[in-house]
Amino acid sequence: MTDGPSFVEFNRQHEITPVHQDISDLERHRRRRDSLYRHLGLPPAFLAGRSIAEFGPGSGHNAVATAALGPAHYVLIDGNPRGVAETRELLSRHGAPDEVCQVVASDFETFDTDERFDVVLAEGCLPYQPAAESLLRHIAQFTKPHGVLVITTVTPVSILSEIVRRLMRDLVVAPDAPPSEQLAILRPMLGSHLAALPGVTRSVDDWLLDNIVRPLWNTQTLSIPQVIAALGDEFDVYGASPAFLTDFRWYKQVHGADRGFNANALKRYFTITANLLDTRVELPPHRAEFGRWLEVACMQLWDLMRGVEGEGRGAPADAAPILEEIASVLHSISPNTADSIRQGREVLLGRMRPDACPAFASFWGRGQQYLSLIRR
């Protein structure tokens, strides 16, 4: 099989922007974004009067909330013509001034400017790229010294539920079937799963297109450890959502060329990795060795899924032994999570139907994580 379409190529090919949100309650939407920015160490007053670049604004729903905070200069970069048009229209409809908000039609890889920004945002557009780390470094360069870079990350642990759902898809429809054909089959099969996710703001079709239908077999995940490895020589981890970062060091001892912010973030990350599996539970910190083991096990499932979808190598049922191993280890600390994983395993083995597995249907990981970093 030849290389599949990239992130933006898939959206351009099918003339879609599958990231629409319900922002009819605009004040509620703004409060949600405010809560996110607080987790990341960015109170509203910090963004007022700043220069901001946003890569991949989608249809502009989040940009509406950011523009309302009063940046001095706000540049939004997107390579999808439909997304560019929808972002411009939405910002105009909500009164964002043209002299402040500039929407640029450009692929990320070819975008260039001499300007460096106080804040650079890249939300939901770096994971699942064919060369995610290279693209991350390109985007990060537009951050000013002492400015803040905000990105989203994904680890196979946090998307285990979606990996299994994609394998369920592969049981009933070819991964390269036309999106319209896939949607017709998947809506009744997986729609109840999305309905079980509290606080969801997306339509079933947008979620399916963005997370289940879109080809991923030639892409990379982008985890927090990968980000630190790629940017650690220039950036320090600052904040995160979920907010897992704690640092008990006395600030007067945190000095020198390497102040250890990134090392501390890695240390904390591997003690909370299991919490990324299931939004329904909050587990106490665990041994870092367990977090590393869980990442390896879920990465095996990610690679298996890519093999099934990209090369026709293996079958969805091949995931069953790994899922059982994960469930067995988790059973003592999170029995509901273990039971849900086992039910997903039963579906992949053909013993249950995807639309009749209530424990798995309500099983959702913490999808993408948000990370803010300060450029030194």
Tab-separated table of C-alpha atoms in Angstrom:
chain	number	residue	atom	x	y	z
A	1	MET	CA	0.000	0.000	0.000
A	2	THR	CA	1.281	3.480	-0.842
A	3	ASP	CA	1.682	6.178	1.767
A	4	GLY	CA	-1.674	7.327	3.079
A	5	PRO	CA	-2.780	10.974	3.097
A	6	SER	CA	-1.415	13.285	5.741
A	7	PHE	CA	-3.573	14.983	8.347
A	8	VAL	CA	-4.432	18.027	6.243
A	9	GLU	CA	-4.439	16.123	2.931
A	10	PHE	CA	-7.252	13.880	4.184
A	11	ASN	CA	-9.324	16.899	5.203
A	12	ARG	CA	-8.625	18.687	1.909
A	13	GLN	CA	-9.365	15.566	-0.150
A	14	HIS	CA	-12.789	15.129	1.433
A	15	GLU	CA	-13.469	18.863	1.973
A	16	ILE	CA	-14.063	18.457	5.690
A	17	THR	CA	-13.074	20.071	8.980
A	18	PRO	CA	-14.203	17.409	11.455
A	19	VAL	CA	-13.525	19.473	14.570
A	20	HIS	CA	-16.714	21.504	14.928
A	21	GLN	CA	-17.904	22.226	18.452
A	22	ASP	CA	-21.198	23.308	19.931
A	23	ILE	CA	-20.472	26.808	21.241
A	24	SER	CA	-24.093	27.986	21.341
A	25	ASP	CA	-23.492	28.672	25.044
A	26	LEU	CA	-20.579	30.980	24.359
A	27	GLU	CA	-19.971	31.920	27.977
A	28	ARG	CA	-19.683	28.266	28.944
A	29	HIS	CA	-17.228	27.721	26.065
A	30	ARG	CA	-15.104	30.642	27.248
A	31	ARG	CA	-15.075	29.328	30.806
A	32	ARG	CA	-13.887	25.930	29.563
A	33	ARG	CA	-11.026	27.547	27.668
A	34	ASP	CA	-10.206	29.714	30.686
A	35	SER	CA	-9.945	26.566	32.831
A	36	LEU	CA	-7.600	24.990	30.292
A	37	TYR	CA	-5.364	28.057	30.162
A	38	ARG	CA	-5.206	28.172	33.962
A	39	HIS	CA	-3.962	24.558	34.040
A	40	LEU	CA	-1.270	25.615	31.592
A	41	GLY	CA	-0.177	28.630	33.637
A	42	LEU	CA	-1.770	31.190	31.305
A	43	PRO	CA	-4.265	33.424	33.140
A	44	PRO	CA	-6.383	35.663	30.886
A	45	ALA	CA	-4.396	38.786	31.759
A	46	PHE	CA	-1.247	37.144	30.405
A	47	LEU	CA	-2.783	36.714	26.932
A	48	ALA	CA	-4.193	40.247	26.727
A	49	GLY	CA	-1.958	42.457	24.591
A	50	ARG	CA	0.293	39.558	23.526
A	51	SER	CA	1.269	38.270	20.114
A	52	ILE	CA	-0.170	34.799	19.458
A	53	ALA	CA	0.294	32.307	16.635
A	54	GLU	CA	-2.100	29.371	16.357
A	55	PHE	CA	-1.368	26.425	14.090
A	56	GLY	CA	-4.381	24.375	13.007
A	57	PRO	CA	-7.341	26.406	14.291
A	58	GLY	CA	-9.717	23.954	12.597
A	59	SER	CA	-12.979	25.835	12.173
A	60	GLY	CA	-12.031	28.590	14.627
A	61	HIS	CA	-14.218	27.641	17.588
A	62	ASN	CA	-11.396	27.828	20.131
A	63	ALA	CA	-9.982	30.907	18.411
A	64	VAL	CA	-13.200	32.784	19.214
A	65	ALA	CA	-12.458	32.405	22.934
A	66	THR	CA	-8.778	33.321	22.526
A	67	ALA	CA	-9.554	36.405	20.416
A	68	ALA	CA	-11.960	37.603	23.114
A	69	LEU	CA	-9.009	37.842	25.559
A	70	GLY	CA	-7.634	40.816	23.626
A	71	PRO	CA	-4.348	39.787	21.995
A	72	ALA	CA	-2.458	42.554	20.219
A	73	HIS	CA	-1.690	40.343	17.200
A	74	TYR	CA	-3.202	36.934	16.461
A	75	VAL	CA	-2.012	34.899	13.453
A	76	LEU	CA	-3.842	31.655	12.624
A	77	ILE	CA	-2.214	29.218	10.191
A	78	ASP	CA	-4.068	26.383	8.444
A	79	GLY	CA	-3.537	24.450	5.216
A	80	ASN	CA	-7.146	23.311	4.793
A	81	PRO	CA	-9.080	25.780	2.577
A	82	ARG	CA	-12.400	24.918	4.190
A	83	GLY	CA	-10.949	25.393	7.660
A	84	VAL	CA	-9.465	28.754	6.651
A	85	ALA	CA	-12.826	29.952	5.295
A	86	GLU	CA	-14.765	28.737	8.340
A	87	THR	CA	-12.266	30.306	10.776
A	88	ARG	CA	-12.447	33.666	9.010
A	89	GLU	CA	-16.241	33.569	8.966
A	90	LEU	CA	-16.568	32.564	12.616
A	91	LEU	CA	-14.107	35.188	13.869
A	92	SER	CA	-15.880	37.854	11.820
A	93	ARG	CA	-19.296	36.753	13.118
A	94	HIS	CA	-18.067	37.081	16.714
A	95	GLY	CA	-16.581	40.530	16.183
A	96	ALA	CA	-12.868	39.723	16.151
A	97	PRO	CA	-11.135	42.758	14.593
A	98	ASP	CA	-9.463	42.161	11.206
A	99	GLU	CA	-6.533	44.350	12.170
A	100	VAL	CA	-5.732	41.941	15.037
A	101	CYS	CA	-6.701	38.511	13.657
A	102	GLN	CA	-4.932	37.347	10.512
A	103	VAL	CA	-5.866	33.927	9.067
A	104	VAL	CA	-3.083	32.561	6.844
A	105	ALA	CA	-3.658	29.766	4.314
A	106	SER	CA	-0.446	27.734	4.510
A	107	ASP	CA	0.751	24.233	5.244
A	108	PHE	CA	2.629	24.136	8.538
A	109	GLU	CA	5.822	22.843	6.938
A	110	THR	CA	6.097	25.759	4.504
A	111	PHE	CA	4.926	28.546	6.812
A	112	ASP	CA	7.672	31.023	7.609
A	113	THR	CA	7.928	34.449	9.177
A	114	ASP	CA	10.589	36.527	10.877
A	115	GLU	CA	8.128	37.308	13.661
A	116	ARG	CA	8.472	35.464	16.964
A	117	PHE	CA	5.414	35.219	19.206
A	118	ASP	CA	4.750	35.476	22.927
A	119	VAL	CA	2.476	32.433	22.700
A	120	VAL	CA	2.406	29.687	20.060
A	121	LEU	CA	-0.574	27.301	20.069
A	122	ALA	CA	-0.703	23.950	18.240
A	123	GLU	CA	-3.775	22.131	19.491
A	124	GLY	CA	-4.842	18.759	18.117
A	125	CYS	CA	-2.629	18.986	15.032
A	126	LEU	CA	0.789	17.488	15.898
A	127	PRO	CA	-0.015	13.919	16.987
A	128	TYR	CA	-0.888	11.639	14.043
A	129	GLN	CA	1.387	13.476	11.652
A	130	PRO	CA	3.779	11.311	9.587
A	131	ALA	CA	6.769	13.246	11.009
A	132	ALA	CA	5.339	14.643	14.232
A	133	GLU	CA	8.615	15.441	16.008
A	134	SER	CA	10.098	17.259	13.014
A	135	LEU	CA	6.937	19.317	12.624
A	136	LEU	CA	6.972	20.073	16.361
A	137	ARG	CA	10.481	21.526	16.114
A	138	HIS	CA	9.475	23.642	13.103
A	139	ILE	CA	6.470	25.125	14.899
A	140	ALA	CA	8.357	25.633	18.173
A	141	GLN	CA	10.914	27.933	16.509
A	142	PHE	CA	8.286	30.675	16.206
A	143	THR	CA	8.165	31.059	20.006
A	144	LYS	CA	10.020	34.060	21.439
A	145	PRO	CA	12.739	33.494	24.040
A	146	HIS	CA	10.858	33.253	27.365
A	147	GLY	CA	7.616	32.834	25.409
A	148	VAL	CA	5.200	29.937	25.844
A	149	LEU	CA	4.525	27.059	23.490
A	150	VAL	CA	1.226	25.164	24.004
A	151	ILE	CA	0.750	21.814	22.282
A	152	THR	CA	-1.304	18.664	22.621
A	153	THR	CA	0.229	15.232	23.026
A	154	VAL	CA	-1.044	11.677	22.642
A	155	THR	CA	0.268	8.397	24.010
A	156	PRO	CA	-1.097	4.951	23.088
A	157	VAL	CA	-2.137	4.643	26.748
A	158	SER	CA	-4.507	7.613	26.512
A	159	ILE	CA	-6.022	6.403	23.222
A	160	LEU	CA	-6.241	2.693	24.063
A	161	SER	CA	-10.038	2.950	23.897
A	162	GLU	CA	-9.827	4.489	20.392
A	163	ILE	CA	-7.289	1.895	19.254
A	164	VAL	CA	-9.759	-0.835	20.192
A	165	ARG	CA	-12.621	1.039	18.488
A	166	ARG	CA	-10.588	1.315	15.300
A	167	LEU	CA	-9.945	-2.434	15.437
A	168	MET	CA	-13.710	-2.916	15.873
A	169	ARG	CA	-14.150	-0.867	12.688
A	170	ASP	CA	-11.690	-3.150	10.906
A	171	LEU	CA	-13.911	-6.127	11.727
A	172	VAL	CA	-16.798	-4.787	9.628
A	173	VAL	CA	-15.477	-2.399	6.965
A	174	ALA	CA	-12.226	-1.940	5.061
A	175	PRO	CA	-10.123	0.940	6.434
A	176	ASP	CA	-9.713	2.372	2.927
A	177	ALA	CA	-13.446	2.286	2.137
A	178	PRO	CA	-14.945	5.703	1.235
A	179	PRO	CA	-15.681	7.791	4.359
A	180	SER	CA	-19.390	7.941	3.511
A	181	GLU	CA	-19.570	4.141	3.466
A	182	GLN	CA	-17.706	3.904	6.760
A	183	LEU	CA	-19.944	6.490	8.414
A	184	ALA	CA	-23.090	4.641	7.369
A	185	ILE	CA	-21.820	1.498	9.089
A	186	LEU	CA	-20.150	3.106	12.098
A	187	ARG	CA	-22.875	5.547	13.196
A	188	PRO	CA	-25.217	2.843	14.538
A	189	MET	CA	-22.299	0.716	15.697
A	190	LEU	CA	-20.340	3.295	17.727
A	191	GLY	CA	-22.705	6.236	18.163
A	192	SER	CA	-23.797	5.002	21.586
A	193	HIS	CA	-20.149	5.022	22.676
A	194	LEU	CA	-19.810	8.771	22.053
A	195	ALA	CA	-23.142	9.396	23.799
A	196	ALA	CA	-21.652	7.784	26.924
A	197	LEU	CA	-18.840	10.372	27.101
A	198	PRO	CA	-19.773	13.198	29.539
A	199	GLY	CA	-19.269	16.744	28.315
A	200	VAL	CA	-18.808	15.877	24.645
A	201	THR	CA	-19.200	18.883	22.298
A	202	ARG	CA	-18.705	17.171	18.927
A	203	SER	CA	-21.074	15.419	16.550
A	204	VAL	CA	-20.889	11.670	15.961
A	205	ASP	CA	-19.820	12.153	12.338
A	206	ASP	CA	-17.015	14.599	13.213
A	207	TRP	CA	-15.711	12.275	15.920
A	208	LEU	CA	-15.832	9.256	13.615
A	209	LEU	CA	-14.090	11.076	10.758
A	210	ASP	CA	-11.398	12.538	12.984
A	211	ASN	CA	-10.658	9.534	15.216
A	212	ILE	CA	-11.853	6.323	13.558
A	213	VAL	CA	-12.067	6.867	9.785
A	214	ARG	CA	-9.034	9.051	9.136
A	215	PRO	CA	-5.998	6.928	8.182
A	216	LEU	CA	-3.427	6.674	10.970
A	217	TRP	CA	-1.314	3.737	9.879
A	218	ASN	CA	1.500	5.922	8.492
A	219	THR	CA	1.501	8.399	11.404
A	220	GLN	CA	3.158	8.823	14.788
A	221	THR	CA	1.822	9.447	18.238
A	222	LEU	CA	3.496	12.270	20.140
A	223	SER	CA	3.814	11.629	23.871
A	224	ILE	CA	5.051	13.929	26.609
A	225	PRO	CA	8.380	12.019	26.847
A	226	GLN	CA	8.805	12.404	23.065
A	227	VAL	CA	8.179	16.161	23.292
A	228	ILE	CA	10.739	16.564	26.065
A	229	ALA	CA	13.272	14.554	24.064
A	230	ALA	CA	12.655	16.700	20.971
A	231	LEU	CA	12.625	20.144	22.628
A	232	GLY	CA	14.420	19.679	25.949
A	233	ASP	CA	17.548	21.523	24.843
A	234	GLU	CA	15.562	24.758	24.292
A	235	PHE	CA	12.308	24.462	26.258
A	236	ASP	CA	11.272	23.705	29.842
A	237	VAL	CA	7.948	22.098	30.745
A	238	TYR	CA	5.728	24.672	32.446
A	239	GLY	CA	2.175	23.357	32.886
A	240	ALA	CA	-0.100	20.515	31.849
A	241	SER	CA	-3.725	19.460	31.586
A	242	PRO	CA	-4.515	17.070	33.187
A	243	ALA	CA	-2.526	18.933	35.826
A	244	PHE	CA	-0.154	16.215	37.019
A	245	LEU	CA	2.903	18.362	37.675
A	246	THR	CA	4.149	18.915	41.220
A	247	ASP	CA	7.588	20.083	42.296
A	248	PHE	CA	8.550	19.917	45.974
A	249	ARG	CA	12.004	21.412	45.480
A	250	TRP	CA	12.798	24.647	47.291
A	251	TYR	CA	12.908	27.348	44.635
A	252	LYS	CA	16.225	28.730	45.954
A	253	GLN	CA	17.852	25.450	45.021
A	254	VAL	CA	16.449	25.464	41.473
A	255	HIS	CA	19.133	27.279	39.521
A	256	GLY	CA	21.992	26.670	37.154
A	257	ALA	CA	22.135	25.764	33.462
A	258	ASP	CA	19.758	22.804	33.851
A	259	ARG	CA	17.120	23.500	36.479
A	260	GLY	CA	15.550	20.087	36.118
A	261	PHE	CA	12.025	21.091	35.102
A	262	ASN	CA	11.947	18.509	32.332
A	263	ALA	CA	13.428	15.750	34.478
A	264	ASN	CA	10.805	16.448	37.132
A	265	ALA	CA	8.022	16.355	34.511
A	266	LEU	CA	9.207	12.946	33.258
A	267	LYS	CA	9.429	11.629	36.807
A	268	ARG	CA	5.853	12.712	37.550
A	269	TYR	CA	4.524	11.552	34.186
A	270	PHE	CA	5.505	7.919	34.589
A	271	THR	CA	3.859	7.769	38.031
A	272	ILE	CA	0.453	8.851	36.662
A	273	THR	CA	0.446	7.070	33.292
A	274	ALA	CA	-2.349	4.679	34.305
A	275	ASN	CA	-4.614	7.680	34.928
A	276	LEU	CA	-4.558	8.417	31.186
A	277	LEU	CA	-6.345	5.135	30.473
A	278	ASP	CA	-9.796	5.872	31.863
A	279	THR	CA	-11.557	9.188	32.446
A	280	ARG	CA	-13.876	7.556	34.998
A	281	VAL	CA	-11.190	6.917	37.611
A	282	GLU	CA	-8.494	8.836	39.457
A	283	LEU	CA	-5.753	6.554	40.692
A	284	PRO	CA	-3.007	7.329	43.224
A	285	PRO	CA	0.559	7.606	41.902
A	286	HIS	CA	2.123	4.273	40.993
A	287	ARG	CA	5.652	3.037	40.432
A	288	ALA	CA	7.360	4.584	37.406
A	289	GLU	CA	8.306	1.115	36.177
A	290	PHE	CA	4.614	0.275	35.855
A	291	GLY	CA	3.991	3.438	33.843
A	292	ARG	CA	6.791	2.534	31.436
A	293	TRP	CA	5.490	-1.041	31.091
A	294	LEU	CA	1.993	0.242	30.321
A	295	GLU	CA	3.311	2.555	27.606
A	296	VAL	CA	5.171	-0.339	25.958
A	297	ALA	CA	2.122	-2.636	26.088
A	298	CYS	CA	-0.192	-0.013	24.582
A	299	MET	CA	2.414	0.856	21.942
A	300	GLN	CA	2.281	-2.802	20.865
A	301	LEU	CA	-1.454	-2.371	20.284
A	302	TRP	CA	-0.881	0.868	18.345
A	303	ASP	CA	1.643	-0.897	16.105
A	304	LEU	CA	-0.705	-3.864	15.659
A	305	MET	CA	-3.530	-1.531	14.626
A	306	ARG	CA	-1.299	0.235	12.096
A	307	GLY	CA	-0.243	-3.126	10.670
A	308	VAL	CA	-3.849	-4.257	10.251
A	309	GLU	CA	-4.911	-1.007	8.605
A	310	GLY	CA	-1.862	-0.195	6.506
A	311	GLU	CA	-0.462	-3.521	5.370
A	312	GLY	CA	-3.213	-6.029	6.051
A	313	ARG	CA	-0.789	-7.601	8.530
A	314	GLY	CA	-2.452	-9.416	11.385
A	315	ALA	CA	-6.082	-9.235	12.513
A	316	PRO	CA	-8.072	-7.376	15.198
A	317	ALA	CA	-8.309	-10.564	17.266
A	318	ASP	CA	-4.503	-10.533	17.616
A	319	ALA	CA	-4.947	-7.719	20.155
A	320	ALA	CA	-6.746	-10.060	22.574
A	321	PRO	CA	-3.689	-11.447	24.455
A	322	ILE	CA	-2.222	-7.970	25.046
A	323	LEU	CA	-5.578	-6.611	26.204
A	324	GLU	CA	-5.962	-9.512	28.618
A	325	GLU	CA	-2.479	-8.902	30.030
A	326	ILE	CA	-3.252	-5.213	30.592
A	327	ALA	CA	-6.631	-6.054	32.184
A	328	SER	CA	-5.059	-8.636	34.478
A	329	VAL	CA	-2.473	-6.171	35.770
A	330	LEU	CA	-5.062	-3.404	36.216
A	331	HIS	CA	-7.699	-5.530	37.919
A	332	SER	CA	-6.410	-4.970	41.447
A	333	ILE	CA	-6.162	-1.164	41.150
A	334	SER	CA	-8.993	-0.347	38.714
A	335	PRO	CA	-11.443	-3.244	38.310
A	336	ASN	CA	-13.934	-1.233	36.225
A	337	THR	CA	-11.212	-0.364	33.737
A	338	ALA	CA	-10.125	-3.992	33.591
A	339	ASP	CA	-13.698	-5.170	33.008
A	340	SER	CA	-14.160	-2.626	30.216
A	341	ILE	CA	-10.960	-3.707	28.481
A	342	ARG	CA	-12.016	-7.340	28.727
A	343	GLN	CA	-15.369	-6.500	27.127
A	344	GLY	CA	-13.563	-4.791	24.255
A	345	ARG	CA	-11.458	-7.927	23.924
A	346	GLU	CA	-14.643	-10.005	23.629
A	347	VAL	CA	-15.836	-7.806	20.765
A	348	LEU	CA	-12.567	-8.253	18.877
A	349	LEU	CA	-12.877	-12.016	19.349
A	350	GLY	CA	-16.371	-11.932	17.850
A	351	ARG	CA	-18.153	-12.870	21.085
A	352	MET	CA	-19.991	-9.552	21.580
A	353	ARG	CA	-21.382	-6.865	19.290
A	354	PRO	CA	-19.798	-3.378	19.276
A	355	ASP	CA	-23.238	-1.801	19.780
A	356	ALA	CA	-24.028	-4.035	22.771
A	357	CYS	CA	-21.019	-3.779	25.074
A	358	PRO	CA	-22.052	-1.219	27.733
A	359	ALA	CA	-18.929	-1.479	29.902
A	360	PHE	CA	-16.633	-0.810	26.973
A	361	ALA	CA	-18.933	1.815	25.442
A	362	SER	CA	-18.411	4.026	28.504
A	363	PHE	CA	-14.639	3.416	28.507
A	364	TRP	CA	-12.757	6.516	27.305
A	365	GLY	CA	-9.159	7.465	27.865
A	366	ARG	CA	-7.889	10.965	28.473
A	367	GLY	CA	-7.276	11.302	24.736
A	368	GLN	CA	-4.949	14.208	24.243
A	369	GLN	CA	-2.969	15.962	26.928
A	370	TYR	CA	-2.080	19.657	26.888
A	371	LEU	CA	1.459	20.761	27.634
A	372	SER	CA	2.890	24.252	27.961
A	373	LEU	CA	6.615	24.885	27.679
A	374	ILE	CA	8.744	28.007	28.167
A	375	ARG	CA	11.488	28.761	25.704
A	376	ARG	CA	14.747	29.517	27.466
